[in-house]
Amino acid sequence: MIYRFATVIPSVLALVALCPLAHADDLSTVSTREEWAARRQQVITAMERVMGPLPGKESQVPLDVRMIQTAGDNDITRIRLSFQSDKAGRVNAWLLRRTEDLKSKAKRPAVLCLHQTVRSGKDEPVGLAGSPNMHYALELTRRGYVTLSPDYPSLGEHKWDFKAHPEYVSATMKAIHDNRRAVDLLQSLPDVDPQRIGVIGHSLGGHSAMFTAAFEPRLKVIVSSCGFSSFHRDDVPSWTGPRYMPRIASEFGNDADRLPFDFSDIIASFAPRPFLACAALHDRDFDVIGVRESIATARPIYKLFERSDSLQAVYPDSPHDFPPAARQQAYEFLDSHLKP
């Protein structure tokens, strides 16, 4: 199937020139991959200033995977399981496979599927709750992927008490750590190719996918639906709640100019890994202009790696949603990079 992705048009570049992002000049002046390696480390350090430090080896406890429930039919086999993420507690998740693949010894690509802000948590992407437009784990499983859908801290079965765990400065970093352990789990499965793992998410799941991928190079392809805008185009205080990054308020005064990173930096940090943004034109949560600006600002880094085509965006004519045509483009994007 032939599909087409939107590209940055000259008018958008002109808009960026008139309204530059906080880090646009930094990225545009990087001229070598060696310079970018140093700059990328600065981005990671900046993210940790806001999110808190990435947990170290002391948090790498045994996964101790426990099967809770197995259900299936002629199409999909679901396993509800839990794994030990750190010393503080366990994370529940759904592991899905095509039933027809269970007897095969072939290694398959896998996708980490992160849910939006819903109380049902992981149940939505696997098709057990919520909108059919959010059932991307189920749909990807039917395309031949092994999928893993964990709960985000405080949603689904993840009963996380933020105040009881000061070792995590933010729930954002707790989710990053949980998701990295989920990658550990996927790589441990005998039917998963450890070199072909991607991540996809919508809204909360969209930016959680991005935050995780910045710290997790084992995620080879990243897809974010309605997951971000530039901080200068966004409601900055909305990022300071207990599920996000309280330091944005306490240490940076809810001021986008004072924040040490923006989403353009995060996108650039993926290079040369493929990244697709699905940004709805009528999204009231994340301004599409900020998405276009962020993509344009990060593009020079992809050009450094001669992988400009790996940075893509589609702009569905919809509100804050993941409509069928956009999901189809996202799945084909994943296929093009994860399937031989």
mmCIF file of C-alpha atoms in Angstrom:
data_model
loop_
_atom_site.group_PDB
_atom_site.id
_atom_site.type_symbol
_atom_site.label_atom_id
_atom_site.label_comp_id
_atom_site.label_asym_id
_atom_site.label_seq_id
_atom_site.Cartn_x
_atom_site.Cartn_y
_atom_site.Cartn_z
ATOM 1 C CA MET A 1 0.000 0.000 0.000
ATOM 2 C CA ILE A 2 1.256 3.468 -0.890
ATOM 3 C CA TYR A 3 0.885 6.145 1.768
ATOM 4 C CA ARG A 4 2.043 9.712 2.062
ATOM 5 C CA PHE A 5 3.261 11.701 5.044
ATOM 6 C CA ALA A 6 3.025 15.456 5.464
ATOM 7 C CA THR A 7 6.207 17.473 5.128
ATOM 8 C CA VAL A 8 7.180 20.826 6.561
ATOM 9 C CA ILE A 9 6.193 23.577 4.137
ATOM 10 C CA PRO A 10 8.034 26.882 3.644
ATOM 11 C CA SER A 11 5.319 28.888 5.398
ATOM 12 C CA VAL A 12 5.849 26.825 8.552
ATOM 13 C CA LEU A 13 9.594 27.432 8.381
ATOM 14 C CA ALA A 14 8.894 31.140 8.067
ATOM 15 C CA LEU A 15 6.654 30.966 11.111
ATOM 16 C CA VAL A 16 9.411 29.287 13.103
ATOM 17 C CA ALA A 17 11.826 32.027 12.062
ATOM 18 C CA LEU A 18 9.421 34.663 13.325
ATOM 19 C CA CYS A 19 8.566 32.803 16.536
ATOM 20 C CA PRO A 20 11.648 30.722 17.427
ATOM 21 C CA LEU A 21 11.472 28.096 20.116
ATOM 22 C CA ALA A 22 13.710 28.303 23.142
ATOM 23 C CA HIS A 23 16.209 25.826 21.711
ATOM 24 C CA ALA A 24 15.874 26.445 17.976
ATOM 25 C CA ASP A 25 19.196 28.268 17.707
ATOM 26 C CA ASP A 26 20.996 25.510 19.611
ATOM 27 C CA LEU A 27 19.808 22.821 17.199
ATOM 28 C CA SER A 28 20.280 24.836 14.033
ATOM 29 C CA THR A 29 23.923 25.522 14.842
ATOM 30 C CA VAL A 30 24.870 21.865 15.396
ATOM 31 C CA SER A 31 26.990 20.928 12.395
ATOM 32 C CA THR A 32 28.444 17.474 13.185
ATOM 33 C CA ARG A 33 27.272 14.261 14.764
ATOM 34 C CA GLU A 34 29.978 14.622 17.405
ATOM 35 C CA GLU A 35 28.596 18.030 18.372
ATOM 36 C CA TRP A 36 25.132 16.552 18.529
ATOM 37 C CA ALA A 37 26.263 13.719 20.827
ATOM 38 C CA ALA A 38 27.392 16.325 23.356
ATOM 39 C CA ARG A 39 24.247 18.396 22.848
ATOM 40 C CA ARG A 40 22.040 15.338 23.218
ATOM 41 C CA GLN A 41 23.572 14.579 26.605
ATOM 42 C CA GLN A 42 22.699 18.131 27.628
ATOM 43 C CA VAL A 43 19.082 17.444 26.619
ATOM 44 C CA ILE A 44 18.975 14.319 28.776
ATOM 45 C CA THR A 45 20.504 16.205 31.702
ATOM 46 C CA ALA A 46 17.935 18.966 31.244
ATOM 47 C CA MET A 47 15.088 16.461 31.279
ATOM 48 C CA GLU A 48 16.407 14.973 34.515
ATOM 49 C CA ARG A 49 16.542 18.466 36.054
ATOM 50 C CA VAL A 50 12.785 18.650 35.547
ATOM 51 C CA MET A 51 11.729 15.008 35.883
ATOM 52 C CA GLY A 52 14.254 13.822 38.430
ATOM 53 C CA PRO A 53 17.154 11.419 37.899
ATOM 54 C CA LEU A 54 16.742 8.236 35.919
ATOM 55 C CA PRO A 55 16.836 5.351 38.435
ATOM 56 C CA GLY A 56 20.159 3.553 38.530
ATOM 57 C CA LYS A 57 21.232 -0.042 38.943
ATOM 58 C CA GLU A 58 19.736 -0.194 42.433
ATOM 59 C CA SER A 59 16.293 -0.276 40.800
ATOM 60 C CA GLN A 60 17.124 -3.150 38.444
ATOM 61 C CA VAL A 61 15.440 -5.812 40.561
ATOM 62 C CA PRO A 62 14.420 -9.180 39.050
ATOM 63 C CA LEU A 63 11.262 -8.848 36.938
ATOM 64 C CA ASP A 64 9.549 -11.754 38.730
ATOM 65 C CA VAL A 65 6.817 -11.951 36.078
ATOM 66 C CA ARG A 66 3.557 -13.398 37.423
ATOM 67 C CA MET A 67 0.680 -14.558 35.245
ATOM 68 C CA ILE A 68 -2.667 -13.434 36.643
ATOM 69 C CA GLN A 69 -5.164 -14.318 33.937
ATOM 70 C CA THR A 70 -5.168 -15.899 30.491
ATOM 71 C CA ALA A 71 -8.027 -15.393 28.062
ATOM 72 C CA GLY A 72 -8.288 -15.912 24.366
ATOM 73 C CA ASP A 73 -10.256 -16.960 21.330
ATOM 74 C CA ASN A 74 -9.519 -18.021 17.792
ATOM 75 C CA ASP A 75 -8.040 -14.592 17.114
ATOM 76 C CA ILE A 76 -6.152 -13.115 20.109
ATOM 77 C CA THR A 77 -4.680 -14.575 23.288
ATOM 78 C CA ARG A 78 -4.475 -12.136 26.211
ATOM 79 C CA ILE A 79 -2.340 -12.631 29.295
ATOM 80 C CA ARG A 80 -2.807 -10.294 32.242
ATOM 81 C CA LEU A 81 0.436 -10.252 34.193
ATOM 82 C CA SER A 82 2.443 -8.221 36.657
ATOM 83 C CA PHE A 83 6.159 -7.555 36.912
ATOM 84 C CA GLN A 84 8.412 -6.076 39.555
ATOM 85 C CA SER A 85 9.441 -2.666 38.293
ATOM 86 C CA ASP A 86 11.511 -1.559 41.291
ATOM 87 C CA LYS A 87 11.775 -2.165 45.021
ATOM 88 C CA ALA A 88 8.650 -0.060 45.563
ATOM 89 C CA GLY A 89 6.140 -2.174 43.705
ATOM 90 C CA ARG A 90 4.739 -4.054 40.745
ATOM 91 C CA VAL A 91 3.158 -3.011 37.455
ATOM 92 C CA ASN A 92 0.228 -4.765 35.807
ATOM 93 C CA ALA A 93 0.067 -5.179 32.047
ATOM 94 C CA TRP A 94 -1.645 -7.003 29.205
ATOM 95 C CA LEU A 95 0.476 -9.163 26.900
ATOM 96 C CA LEU A 96 -1.220 -9.952 23.582
ATOM 97 C CA ARG A 97 -0.361 -12.367 20.784
ATOM 98 C CA ARG A 98 -2.201 -13.741 17.795
ATOM 99 C CA THR A 99 -3.492 -17.168 18.770
ATOM 100 C CA GLU A 100 -2.245 -18.600 15.474
ATOM 101 C CA ASP A 101 1.322 -17.523 16.353
ATOM 102 C CA LEU A 102 1.522 -19.451 19.628
ATOM 103 C CA LYS A 103 2.734 -22.634 17.935
ATOM 104 C CA SER A 104 5.352 -20.836 15.853
ATOM 105 C CA LYS A 105 8.996 -20.540 16.875
ATOM 106 C CA ALA A 106 9.544 -17.429 14.766
ATOM 107 C CA LYS A 107 10.653 -14.249 16.505
ATOM 108 C CA ARG A 108 8.289 -11.342 15.943
ATOM 109 C CA PRO A 109 8.445 -7.583 16.324
ATOM 110 C CA ALA A 110 6.863 -6.110 19.438
ATOM 111 C CA VAL A 111 5.243 -2.810 20.356
ATOM 112 C CA LEU A 112 4.903 -1.204 23.769
ATOM 113 C CA CYS A 113 1.401 0.330 23.776
ATOM 114 C CA LEU A 114 0.809 3.190 26.226
ATOM 115 C CA HIS A 115 -2.702 4.338 27.126
ATOM 116 C CA GLN A 116 -4.236 7.789 27.449
ATOM 117 C CA THR A 117 -5.564 9.349 30.682
ATOM 118 C CA VAL A 118 -8.407 6.960 31.489
ATOM 119 C CA ARG A 119 -9.240 5.127 34.694
ATOM 120 C CA SER A 120 -9.383 1.846 32.798
ATOM 121 C CA GLY A 121 -5.691 2.251 31.979
ATOM 122 C CA LYS A 122 -4.242 -0.672 30.045
ATOM 123 C CA ASP A 123 -7.687 -2.150 29.310
ATOM 124 C CA GLU A 124 -8.390 0.462 26.638
ATOM 125 C CA PRO A 125 -5.572 -0.181 24.120
ATOM 126 C CA VAL A 126 -6.249 -3.943 24.240
ATOM 127 C CA GLY A 127 -9.923 -3.459 23.361
ATOM 128 C CA LEU A 128 -11.551 -4.193 26.716
ATOM 129 C CA ALA A 129 -12.725 -0.637 27.409
ATOM 130 C CA GLY A 130 -13.075 2.804 25.909
ATOM 131 C CA SER A 131 -13.117 4.089 22.377
ATOM 132 C CA PRO A 132 -12.441 1.790 19.394
ATOM 133 C CA ASN A 133 -10.058 4.496 18.156
ATOM 134 C CA MET A 134 -7.851 3.718 21.148
ATOM 135 C CA HIS A 135 -7.651 -0.061 20.587
ATOM 136 C CA TYR A 136 -4.243 0.149 18.944
ATOM 137 C CA ALA A 137 -2.688 -2.724 20.904
ATOM 138 C CA LEU A 138 -5.448 -5.044 19.724
ATOM 139 C CA GLU A 139 -5.122 -3.869 16.123
ATOM 140 C CA LEU A 140 -1.329 -4.153 16.127
ATOM 141 C CA THR A 141 -1.542 -7.663 17.556
ATOM 142 C CA ARG A 142 -3.806 -8.614 14.662
ATOM 143 C CA ARG A 143 -1.091 -7.309 12.322
ATOM 144 C CA GLY A 144 1.370 -9.823 13.775
ATOM 145 C CA TYR A 145 3.017 -7.893 16.608
ATOM 146 C CA VAL A 146 3.487 -9.032 20.176
ATOM 147 C CA THR A 147 2.119 -6.139 22.258
ATOM 148 C CA LEU A 148 2.559 -5.172 25.881
ATOM 149 C CA SER A 149 0.258 -2.587 27.487
ATOM 150 C CA PRO A 150 1.181 -1.524 31.050
ATOM 151 C CA ASP A 151 -0.701 0.754 33.435
ATOM 152 C CA TYR A 152 0.526 4.304 33.998
ATOM 153 C CA PRO A 153 1.150 5.238 37.669
ATOM 154 C CA SER A 154 -2.194 5.984 39.417
ATOM 155 C CA LEU A 155 -4.341 4.614 36.559
ATOM 156 C CA GLY A 156 -5.767 1.157 35.946
ATOM 157 C CA GLU A 157 -4.433 -1.226 38.574
ATOM 158 C CA HIS A 158 -1.314 0.862 39.237
ATOM 159 C CA LYS A 159 -2.185 2.175 42.722
ATOM 160 C CA TRP A 160 0.736 4.554 43.019
ATOM 161 C CA ASP A 161 0.973 6.919 45.989
ATOM 162 C CA PHE A 162 3.098 9.840 44.777
ATOM 163 C CA LYS A 163 3.723 11.259 48.255
ATOM 164 C CA ALA A 164 4.881 7.920 49.632
ATOM 165 C CA HIS A 165 7.740 7.626 47.146
ATOM 166 C CA PRO A 166 9.998 10.679 47.246
ATOM 167 C CA GLU A 167 12.664 8.682 45.405
ATOM 168 C CA TYR A 168 10.750 9.695 42.272
ATOM 169 C CA VAL A 169 10.655 13.452 41.746
ATOM 170 C CA SER A 170 7.896 13.024 39.183
ATOM 171 C CA ALA A 171 5.368 10.455 38.030
ATOM 172 C CA THR A 172 6.774 11.116 34.569
ATOM 173 C CA MET A 173 10.080 9.570 35.601
ATOM 174 C CA LYS A 174 8.328 6.721 37.417
ATOM 175 C CA ALA A 175 6.474 5.933 34.175
ATOM 176 C CA ILE A 176 9.727 6.113 32.197
ATOM 177 C CA HIS A 177 11.286 3.579 34.550
ATOM 178 C CA ASP A 178 8.224 1.292 34.425
ATOM 179 C CA ASN A 179 8.239 1.426 30.630
ATOM 180 C CA ARG A 180 11.936 0.578 30.455
ATOM 181 C CA ARG A 181 11.274 -2.467 32.631
ATOM 182 C CA ALA A 182 8.462 -3.348 30.222
ATOM 183 C CA VAL A 183 11.079 -3.356 27.451
ATOM 184 C CA ASP A 184 13.164 -5.692 29.633
ATOM 185 C CA LEU A 185 10.140 -7.984 29.791
ATOM 186 C CA LEU A 186 9.577 -7.920 26.035
ATOM 187 C CA GLN A 187 13.216 -8.692 25.347
ATOM 188 C CA SER A 188 13.010 -11.687 27.689
ATOM 189 C CA LEU A 189 10.242 -13.353 25.673
ATOM 190 C CA PRO A 190 11.414 -16.164 23.377
ATOM 191 C CA ASP A 191 9.071 -15.140 20.549
ATOM 192 C CA VAL A 192 10.141 -11.469 20.476
ATOM 193 C CA ASP A 193 12.992 -10.156 18.351
ATOM 194 C CA PRO A 194 14.833 -7.944 20.870
ATOM 195 C CA GLN A 195 16.074 -5.677 18.071
ATOM 196 C CA ARG A 196 12.589 -4.929 16.711
ATOM 197 C CA ILE A 197 10.643 -3.178 19.468
ATOM 198 C CA GLY A 198 8.650 0.025 18.985
ATOM 199 C CA VAL A 199 6.385 2.207 21.112
ATOM 200 C CA ILE A 200 3.061 3.898 20.424
ATOM 201 C CA GLY A 201 0.683 5.980 22.527
ATOM 202 C CA HIS A 202 -2.091 8.562 22.426
ATOM 203 C CA SER A 203 -2.279 11.741 24.551
ATOM 204 C CA LEU A 204 -0.754 10.772 27.927
ATOM 205 C CA GLY A 205 0.574 7.681 26.191
ATOM 206 C CA GLY A 206 1.862 9.824 23.326
ATOM 207 C CA HIS A 207 4.175 11.952 25.423
ATOM 208 C CA SER A 208 5.016 9.080 27.757
ATOM 209 C CA ALA A 209 6.232 7.211 24.666
ATOM 210 C CA MET A 210 8.430 10.175 23.761
ATOM 211 C CA PHE A 211 9.812 10.683 27.259
ATOM 212 C CA THR A 212 10.619 6.974 27.530
ATOM 213 C CA ALA A 213 12.257 6.765 24.107
ATOM 214 C CA ALA A 214 14.582 9.660 24.955
ATOM 215 C CA PHE A 215 16.063 7.484 27.730
ATOM 216 C CA GLU A 216 15.560 4.083 26.093
ATOM 217 C CA PRO A 217 17.506 3.382 22.874
ATOM 218 C CA ARG A 218 16.071 -0.147 22.614
ATOM 219 C CA LEU A 219 12.845 1.417 21.352
ATOM 220 C CA LYS A 220 13.628 1.488 17.640
ATOM 221 C CA VAL A 221 10.509 3.312 16.376
ATOM 222 C CA ILE A 222 8.362 5.919 18.147
ATOM 223 C CA VAL A 223 4.773 6.952 17.340
ATOM 224 C CA SER A 224 3.017 9.710 19.290
ATOM 225 C CA SER A 225 -0.638 10.591 18.680
ATOM 226 C CA CYS A 226 -1.874 13.938 20.054
ATOM 227 C CA GLY A 227 0.899 13.761 22.627
ATOM 228 C CA PHE A 228 2.640 17.122 22.613
ATOM 229 C CA SER A 229 3.056 20.682 21.461
ATOM 230 C CA SER A 230 5.866 23.089 22.200
ATOM 231 C CA PHE A 231 5.767 24.435 25.744
ATOM 232 C CA HIS A 232 5.441 27.941 24.304
ATOM 233 C CA ARG A 233 2.219 26.867 22.580
ATOM 234 C CA ASP A 234 0.872 24.954 25.566
ATOM 235 C CA ASP A 235 -0.675 25.468 28.990
ATOM 236 C CA VAL A 236 2.510 25.026 31.007
ATOM 237 C CA PRO A 237 0.814 24.688 34.455
ATOM 238 C CA SER A 238 -1.086 21.658 33.142
ATOM 239 C CA TRP A 239 2.234 19.767 33.190
ATOM 240 C CA THR A 240 2.743 20.287 36.941
ATOM 241 C CA GLY A 241 0.125 17.930 38.421
ATOM 242 C CA PRO A 242 1.018 14.786 40.378
ATOM 243 C CA ARG A 243 0.928 12.643 37.217
ATOM 244 C CA TYR A 244 3.512 14.885 35.569
ATOM 245 C CA MET A 245 6.406 17.133 36.625
ATOM 246 C CA PRO A 246 5.836 19.289 39.743
ATOM 247 C CA ARG A 247 9.269 20.926 39.374
ATOM 248 C CA ILE A 248 7.956 22.859 36.374
ATOM 249 C CA ALA A 249 6.066 24.938 38.929
ATOM 250 C CA SER A 250 8.318 24.742 41.986
ATOM 251 C CA GLU A 251 11.671 25.363 40.295
ATOM 252 C CA PHE A 252 10.852 26.906 36.911
ATOM 253 C CA GLY A 253 7.872 29.080 37.798
ATOM 254 C CA ASN A 254 5.628 27.661 35.042
ATOM 255 C CA ASP A 255 7.688 29.732 32.612
ATOM 256 C CA ALA A 256 8.369 28.145 29.219
ATOM 257 C CA ASP A 257 11.358 30.460 28.763
ATOM 258 C CA ARG A 258 12.988 29.045 31.897
ATOM 259 C CA LEU A 259 12.435 25.377 31.095
ATOM 260 C CA PRO A 260 15.736 23.763 30.039
ATOM 261 C CA PHE A 261 14.243 21.622 27.235
ATOM 262 C CA ASP A 262 11.330 21.555 24.838
ATOM 263 C CA PHE A 263 9.728 18.879 22.699
ATOM 264 C CA SER A 264 11.898 19.799 19.726
ATOM 265 C CA ASP A 265 14.883 18.676 21.815
ATOM 266 C CA ILE A 266 13.168 15.409 22.690
ATOM 267 C CA ILE A 267 12.345 14.696 19.054
ATOM 268 C CA ALA A 268 15.913 15.477 18.017
ATOM 269 C CA SER A 269 17.157 13.096 20.721
ATOM 270 C CA PHE A 270 15.559 10.202 18.815
ATOM 271 C CA ALA A 271 17.694 10.736 15.692
ATOM 272 C CA PRO A 272 18.297 8.691 13.647
ATOM 273 C CA ARG A 273 15.482 6.474 14.973
ATOM 274 C CA PRO A 274 12.167 6.826 13.094
ATOM 275 C CA PHE A 275 9.577 9.078 14.731
ATOM 276 C CA LEU A 276 6.010 9.748 13.600
ATOM 277 C CA ALA A 277 3.800 12.440 15.111
ATOM 278 C CA CYS A 278 0.056 12.194 14.506
ATOM 279 C CA ALA A 279 -1.207 15.687 15.347
ATOM 280 C CA ALA A 280 -4.928 16.420 14.969
ATOM 281 C CA LEU A 281 -5.697 19.749 13.320
ATOM 282 C CA HIS A 282 -8.454 20.560 15.849
ATOM 283 C CA ASP A 283 -6.736 19.318 18.998
ATOM 284 C CA ARG A 284 -7.685 21.620 21.889
ATOM 285 C CA ASP A 285 -5.157 19.991 24.205
ATOM 286 C CA PHE A 286 -2.034 20.252 22.035
ATOM 287 C CA ASP A 287 -1.765 23.085 19.525
ATOM 288 C CA VAL A 288 -0.873 21.718 16.099
ATOM 289 C CA ILE A 289 1.236 24.807 15.317
ATOM 290 C CA GLY A 290 3.561 23.831 18.163
ATOM 291 C CA VAL A 291 3.849 20.343 16.696
ATOM 292 C CA ARG A 292 4.802 21.702 13.273
ATOM 293 C CA GLU A 293 7.350 24.035 14.863
ATOM 294 C CA SER A 294 8.875 21.224 16.911
ATOM 295 C CA ILE A 295 9.209 18.945 13.888
ATOM 296 C CA ALA A 296 10.797 21.735 11.830
ATOM 297 C CA THR A 297 13.232 22.597 14.614
ATOM 298 C CA ALA A 298 14.347 18.977 15.067
ATOM 299 C CA ARG A 299 14.689 18.216 11.355
ATOM 300 C CA PRO A 300 18.309 19.505 10.994
ATOM 301 C CA ILE A 301 19.474 16.819 13.422
ATOM 302 C CA TYR A 302 17.864 14.107 11.318
ATOM 303 C CA LYS A 303 19.557 15.614 8.280
ATOM 304 C CA LEU A 304 22.899 15.268 10.072
ATOM 305 C CA PHE A 305 22.299 11.519 10.094
ATOM 306 C CA GLU A 306 21.023 11.556 6.494
ATOM 307 C CA ARG A 307 17.718 10.226 7.814
ATOM 308 C CA SER A 308 15.382 13.129 7.216
ATOM 309 C CA ASP A 309 12.703 10.758 5.916
ATOM 310 C CA SER A 310 12.630 9.053 9.307
ATOM 311 C CA LEU A 311 11.092 12.160 10.873
ATOM 312 C CA GLN A 312 7.444 12.252 9.770
ATOM 313 C CA ALA A 313 4.139 13.822 10.726
ATOM 314 C CA VAL A 314 0.513 13.374 9.717
ATOM 315 C CA TYR A 315 -2.225 15.874 10.507
ATOM 316 C CA PRO A 316 -5.680 14.252 10.625
ATOM 317 C CA ASP A 317 -8.679 16.560 10.243
ATOM 318 C CA SER A 318 -10.081 15.667 13.652
ATOM 319 C CA PRO A 319 -10.239 16.762 17.297
ATOM 320 C CA HIS A 320 -8.048 15.202 20.020
ATOM 321 C CA ASP A 321 -8.363 11.635 18.744
ATOM 322 C CA PHE A 322 -6.624 8.818 16.881
ATOM 323 C CA PRO A 323 -8.958 8.269 13.908
ATOM 324 C CA PRO A 324 -8.784 5.198 11.642
ATOM 325 C CA ALA A 325 -6.838 6.799 8.769
ATOM 326 C CA ALA A 326 -4.173 8.132 11.146
ATOM 327 C CA ARG A 327 -3.894 4.775 12.896
ATOM 328 C CA GLN A 328 -3.476 3.064 9.537
ATOM 329 C CA GLN A 329 -0.630 5.432 8.660
ATOM 330 C CA ALA A 330 0.932 4.818 12.065
ATOM 331 C CA TYR A 331 0.748 1.044 11.624
ATOM 332 C CA GLU A 332 2.281 1.228 8.156
ATOM 333 C CA PHE A 333 5.047 3.422 9.575
ATOM 334 C CA LEU A 334 5.763 0.779 12.235
ATOM 335 C CA ASP A 335 5.620 -1.984 9.621
ATOM 336 C CA SER A 336 8.094 -0.195 7.372
ATOM 337 C CA HIS A 337 10.714 -0.109 10.129
ATOM 338 C CA LEU A 338 10.004 -3.195 12.265
ATOM 339 C CA LYS A 339 9.016 -5.827 9.717
ATOM 340 C CA PRO A 340 11.626 -7.324 7.385
#
